[in-house]
mmCIF file of C-alpha atoms in Angstrom:
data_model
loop_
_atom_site.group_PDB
_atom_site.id
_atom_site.type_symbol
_atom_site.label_atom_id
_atom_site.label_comp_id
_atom_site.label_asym_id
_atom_site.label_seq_id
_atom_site.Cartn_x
_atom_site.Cartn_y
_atom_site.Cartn_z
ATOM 1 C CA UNK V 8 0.000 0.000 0.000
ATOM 2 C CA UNK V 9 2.829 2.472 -0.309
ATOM 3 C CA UNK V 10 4.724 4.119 2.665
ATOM 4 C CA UNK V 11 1.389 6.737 4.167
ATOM 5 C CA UNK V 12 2.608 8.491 7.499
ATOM 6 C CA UNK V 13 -0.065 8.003 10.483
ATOM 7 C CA UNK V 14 -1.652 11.342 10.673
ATOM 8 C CA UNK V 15 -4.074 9.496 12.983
ATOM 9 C CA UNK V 16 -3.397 12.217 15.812
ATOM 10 C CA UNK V 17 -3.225 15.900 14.093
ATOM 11 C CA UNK V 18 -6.218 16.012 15.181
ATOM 12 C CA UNK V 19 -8.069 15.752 19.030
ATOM 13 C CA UNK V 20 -11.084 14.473 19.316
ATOM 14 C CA UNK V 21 -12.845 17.549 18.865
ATOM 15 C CA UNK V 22 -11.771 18.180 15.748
ATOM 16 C CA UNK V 23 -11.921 14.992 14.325
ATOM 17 C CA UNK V 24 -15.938 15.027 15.465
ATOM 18 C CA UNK V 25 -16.228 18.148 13.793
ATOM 19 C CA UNK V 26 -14.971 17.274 10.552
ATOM 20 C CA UNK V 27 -16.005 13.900 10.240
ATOM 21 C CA UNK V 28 -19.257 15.310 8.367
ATOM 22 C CA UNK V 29 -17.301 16.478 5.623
ATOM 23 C CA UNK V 30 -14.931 13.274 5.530
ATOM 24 C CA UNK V 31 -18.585 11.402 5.194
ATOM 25 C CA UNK V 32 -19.415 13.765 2.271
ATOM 26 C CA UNK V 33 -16.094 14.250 0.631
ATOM 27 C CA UNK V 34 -15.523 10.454 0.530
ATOM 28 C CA UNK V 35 -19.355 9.736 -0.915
ATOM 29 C CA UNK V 36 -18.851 12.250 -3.630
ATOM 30 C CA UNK V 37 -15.524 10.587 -4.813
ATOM 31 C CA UNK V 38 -17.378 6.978 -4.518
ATOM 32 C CA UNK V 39 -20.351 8.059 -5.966
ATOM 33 C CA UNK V 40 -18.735 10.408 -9.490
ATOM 34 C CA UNK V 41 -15.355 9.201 -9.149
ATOM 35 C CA UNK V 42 -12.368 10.821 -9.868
ATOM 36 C CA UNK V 43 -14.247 14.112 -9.208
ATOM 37 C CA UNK V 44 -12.475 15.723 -6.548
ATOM 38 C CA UNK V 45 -14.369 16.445 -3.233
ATOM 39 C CA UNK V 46 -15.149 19.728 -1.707
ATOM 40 C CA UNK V 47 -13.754 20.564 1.567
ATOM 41 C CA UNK V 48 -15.124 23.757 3.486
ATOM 42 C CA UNK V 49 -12.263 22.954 6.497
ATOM 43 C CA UNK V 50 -10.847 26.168 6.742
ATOM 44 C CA UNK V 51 -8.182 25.085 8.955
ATOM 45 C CA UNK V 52 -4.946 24.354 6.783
ATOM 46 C CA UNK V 53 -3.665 21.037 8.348
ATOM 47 C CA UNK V 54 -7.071 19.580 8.126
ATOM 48 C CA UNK V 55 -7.134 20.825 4.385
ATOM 49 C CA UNK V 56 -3.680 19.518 3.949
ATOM 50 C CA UNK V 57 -5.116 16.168 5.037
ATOM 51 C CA UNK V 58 -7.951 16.217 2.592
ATOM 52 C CA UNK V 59 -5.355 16.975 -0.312
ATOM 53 C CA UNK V 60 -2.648 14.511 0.791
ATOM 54 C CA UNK V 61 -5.886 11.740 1.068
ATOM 55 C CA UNK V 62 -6.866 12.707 -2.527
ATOM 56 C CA UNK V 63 -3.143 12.481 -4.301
ATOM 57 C CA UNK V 64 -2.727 9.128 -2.671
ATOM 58 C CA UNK V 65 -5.900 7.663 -2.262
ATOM 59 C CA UNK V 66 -7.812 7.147 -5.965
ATOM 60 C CA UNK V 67 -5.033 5.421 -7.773
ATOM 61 C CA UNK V 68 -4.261 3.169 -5.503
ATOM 62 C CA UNK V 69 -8.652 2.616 -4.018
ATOM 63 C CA UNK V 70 -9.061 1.768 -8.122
ATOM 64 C CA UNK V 71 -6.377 -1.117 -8.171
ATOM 65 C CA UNK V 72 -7.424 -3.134 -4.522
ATOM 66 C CA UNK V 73 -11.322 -2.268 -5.470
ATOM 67 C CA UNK V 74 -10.117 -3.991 -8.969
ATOM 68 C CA UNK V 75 -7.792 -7.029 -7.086
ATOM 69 C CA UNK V 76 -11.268 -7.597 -4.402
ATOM 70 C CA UNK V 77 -14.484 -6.382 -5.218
ATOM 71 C CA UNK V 78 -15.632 -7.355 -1.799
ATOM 72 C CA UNK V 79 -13.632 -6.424 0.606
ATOM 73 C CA UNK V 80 -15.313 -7.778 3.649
ATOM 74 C CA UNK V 81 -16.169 -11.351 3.175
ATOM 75 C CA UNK V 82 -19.661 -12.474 2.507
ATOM 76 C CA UNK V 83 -19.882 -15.100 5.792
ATOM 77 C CA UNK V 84 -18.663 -12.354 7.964
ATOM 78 C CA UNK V 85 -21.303 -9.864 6.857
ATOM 79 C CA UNK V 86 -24.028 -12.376 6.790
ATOM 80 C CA UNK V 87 -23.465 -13.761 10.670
ATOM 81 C CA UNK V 88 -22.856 -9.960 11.805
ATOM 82 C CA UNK V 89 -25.890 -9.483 10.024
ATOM 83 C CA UNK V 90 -27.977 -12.445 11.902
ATOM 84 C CA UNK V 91 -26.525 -11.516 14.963
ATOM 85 C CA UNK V 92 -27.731 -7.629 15.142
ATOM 86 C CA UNK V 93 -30.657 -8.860 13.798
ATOM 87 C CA UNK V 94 -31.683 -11.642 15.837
ATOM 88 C CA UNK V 95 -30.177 -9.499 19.290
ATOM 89 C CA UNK V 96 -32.494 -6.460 17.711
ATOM 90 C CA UNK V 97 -35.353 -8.393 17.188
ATOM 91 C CA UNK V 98 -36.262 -6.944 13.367
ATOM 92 C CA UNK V 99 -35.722 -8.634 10.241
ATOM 93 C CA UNK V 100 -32.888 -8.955 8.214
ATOM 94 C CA UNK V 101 -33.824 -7.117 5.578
ATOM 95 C CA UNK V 102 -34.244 -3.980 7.703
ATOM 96 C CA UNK V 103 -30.414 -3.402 8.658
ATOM 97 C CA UNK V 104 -29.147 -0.802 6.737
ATOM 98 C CA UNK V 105 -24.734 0.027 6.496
ATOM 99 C CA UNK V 106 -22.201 1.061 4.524
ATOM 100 C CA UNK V 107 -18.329 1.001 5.140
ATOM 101 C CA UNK V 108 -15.945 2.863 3.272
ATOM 102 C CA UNK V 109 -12.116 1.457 3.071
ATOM 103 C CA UNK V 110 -9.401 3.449 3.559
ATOM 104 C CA UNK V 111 -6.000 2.527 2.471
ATOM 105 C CA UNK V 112 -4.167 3.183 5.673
ATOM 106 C CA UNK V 113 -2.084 1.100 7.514
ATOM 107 C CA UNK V 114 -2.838 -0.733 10.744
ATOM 108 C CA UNK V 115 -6.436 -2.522 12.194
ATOM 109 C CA UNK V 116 -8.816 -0.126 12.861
ATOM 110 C CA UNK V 117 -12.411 0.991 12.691
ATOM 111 C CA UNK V 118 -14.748 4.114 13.953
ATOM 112 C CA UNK V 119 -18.513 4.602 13.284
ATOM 113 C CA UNK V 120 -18.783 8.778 11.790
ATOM 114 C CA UNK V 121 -22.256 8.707 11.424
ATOM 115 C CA UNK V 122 -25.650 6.718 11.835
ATOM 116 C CA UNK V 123 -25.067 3.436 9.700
ATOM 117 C CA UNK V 124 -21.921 4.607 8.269
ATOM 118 C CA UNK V 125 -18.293 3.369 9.323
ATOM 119 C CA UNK V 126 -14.724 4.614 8.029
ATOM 120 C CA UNK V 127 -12.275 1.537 8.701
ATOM 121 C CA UNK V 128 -8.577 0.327 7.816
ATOM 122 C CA UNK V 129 -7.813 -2.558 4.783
ATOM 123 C CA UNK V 130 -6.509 -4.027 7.549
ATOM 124 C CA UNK V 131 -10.118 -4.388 9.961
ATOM 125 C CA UNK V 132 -11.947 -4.952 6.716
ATOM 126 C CA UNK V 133 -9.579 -7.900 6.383
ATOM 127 C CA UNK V 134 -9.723 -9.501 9.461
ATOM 128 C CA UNK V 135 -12.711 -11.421 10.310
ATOM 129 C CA UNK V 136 -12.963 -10.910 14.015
ATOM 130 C CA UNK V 137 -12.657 -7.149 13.205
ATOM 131 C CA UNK V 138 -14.697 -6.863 10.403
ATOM 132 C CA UNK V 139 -17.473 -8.740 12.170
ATOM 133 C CA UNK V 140 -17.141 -6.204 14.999
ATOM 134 C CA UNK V 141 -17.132 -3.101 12.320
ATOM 135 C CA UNK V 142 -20.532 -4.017 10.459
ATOM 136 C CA UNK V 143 -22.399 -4.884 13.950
ATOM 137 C CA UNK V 144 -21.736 -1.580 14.915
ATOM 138 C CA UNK V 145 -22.341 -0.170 11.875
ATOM 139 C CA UNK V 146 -25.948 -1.969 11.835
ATOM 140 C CA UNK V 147 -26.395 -1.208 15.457
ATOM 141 C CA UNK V 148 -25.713 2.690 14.952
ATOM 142 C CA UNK V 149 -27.899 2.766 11.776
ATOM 143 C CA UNK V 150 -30.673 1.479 13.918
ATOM 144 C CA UNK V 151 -29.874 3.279 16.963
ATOM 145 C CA UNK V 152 -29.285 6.665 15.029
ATOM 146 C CA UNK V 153 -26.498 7.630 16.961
ATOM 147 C CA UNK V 154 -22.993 7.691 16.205
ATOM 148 C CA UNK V 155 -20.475 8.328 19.070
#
């Protein structure tokens, strides 16, 4: 995946709250009308420098492992996280809404932005126990409605 620096703590906790939105948004409008490249209303330079070091490294690379594995989190793993919220929740399968976007960062990690919508590593995404973990919380949130 390249040599990508941890910028994983520029930010506090604050800030990465507040601009989570526009990650949401910014990475949705590249998935959705790729290779457009996504707005950013952060005023603050190092969070804009973050969005423009993201973009520079991130399509190229996204295209090839999307190519490689359509699917990055594997079918059995979704379908028993799936079951589980769903069975725990009491509603029917077919009611659990998610989506997970895949960034192409290093290490094993996950964190739910939004109602229903996680940002995670290549590397959760790739291991079961951790991907199982990432899409019941995703689930959960979406039918929760809250996002931490």
């Amino acid at each position: 995946m390249g040599d990508v620096p941890d910028q994983s703590e520029l930010l506090d906790a604050a800030e990465r709250a507040a601009v989570s939105r526009e990650w949401l948004e910014a990475w949705h409008g590249m998935a959705d009308h790729p290779p457009v490249v996504p707005t950013v209303r952060a005023d603050d330079a190092r969070i804009r420098a973050l969005y423009d070091e993201a973009h520079l490294w991130f399509q190229p690379v996204r295209r090839n492992v999307i190519r490689e594995n359509p699917q990055l989190i594997a079918w059995a793993v979704i379908r028993d996280a799936v079951k589980d919220v769903a069975s725990a929740r009491g509603v029917p399968t077919g009611s659990l809404r998610g989506t997970a976007e895949v960034l192409l960062v290093r290490g094993v990690w996950w964190r739910v932005l939004s109602p229903g919508f996680v940002l995670a590593s290549v590397g959760a995404v790739s291991d079961p126990a951790a991907a199982g973990d990432l899409v019941r919380a995703c689930l959960e949130s979406g039918l929760d409605g809250t996002a931490p």
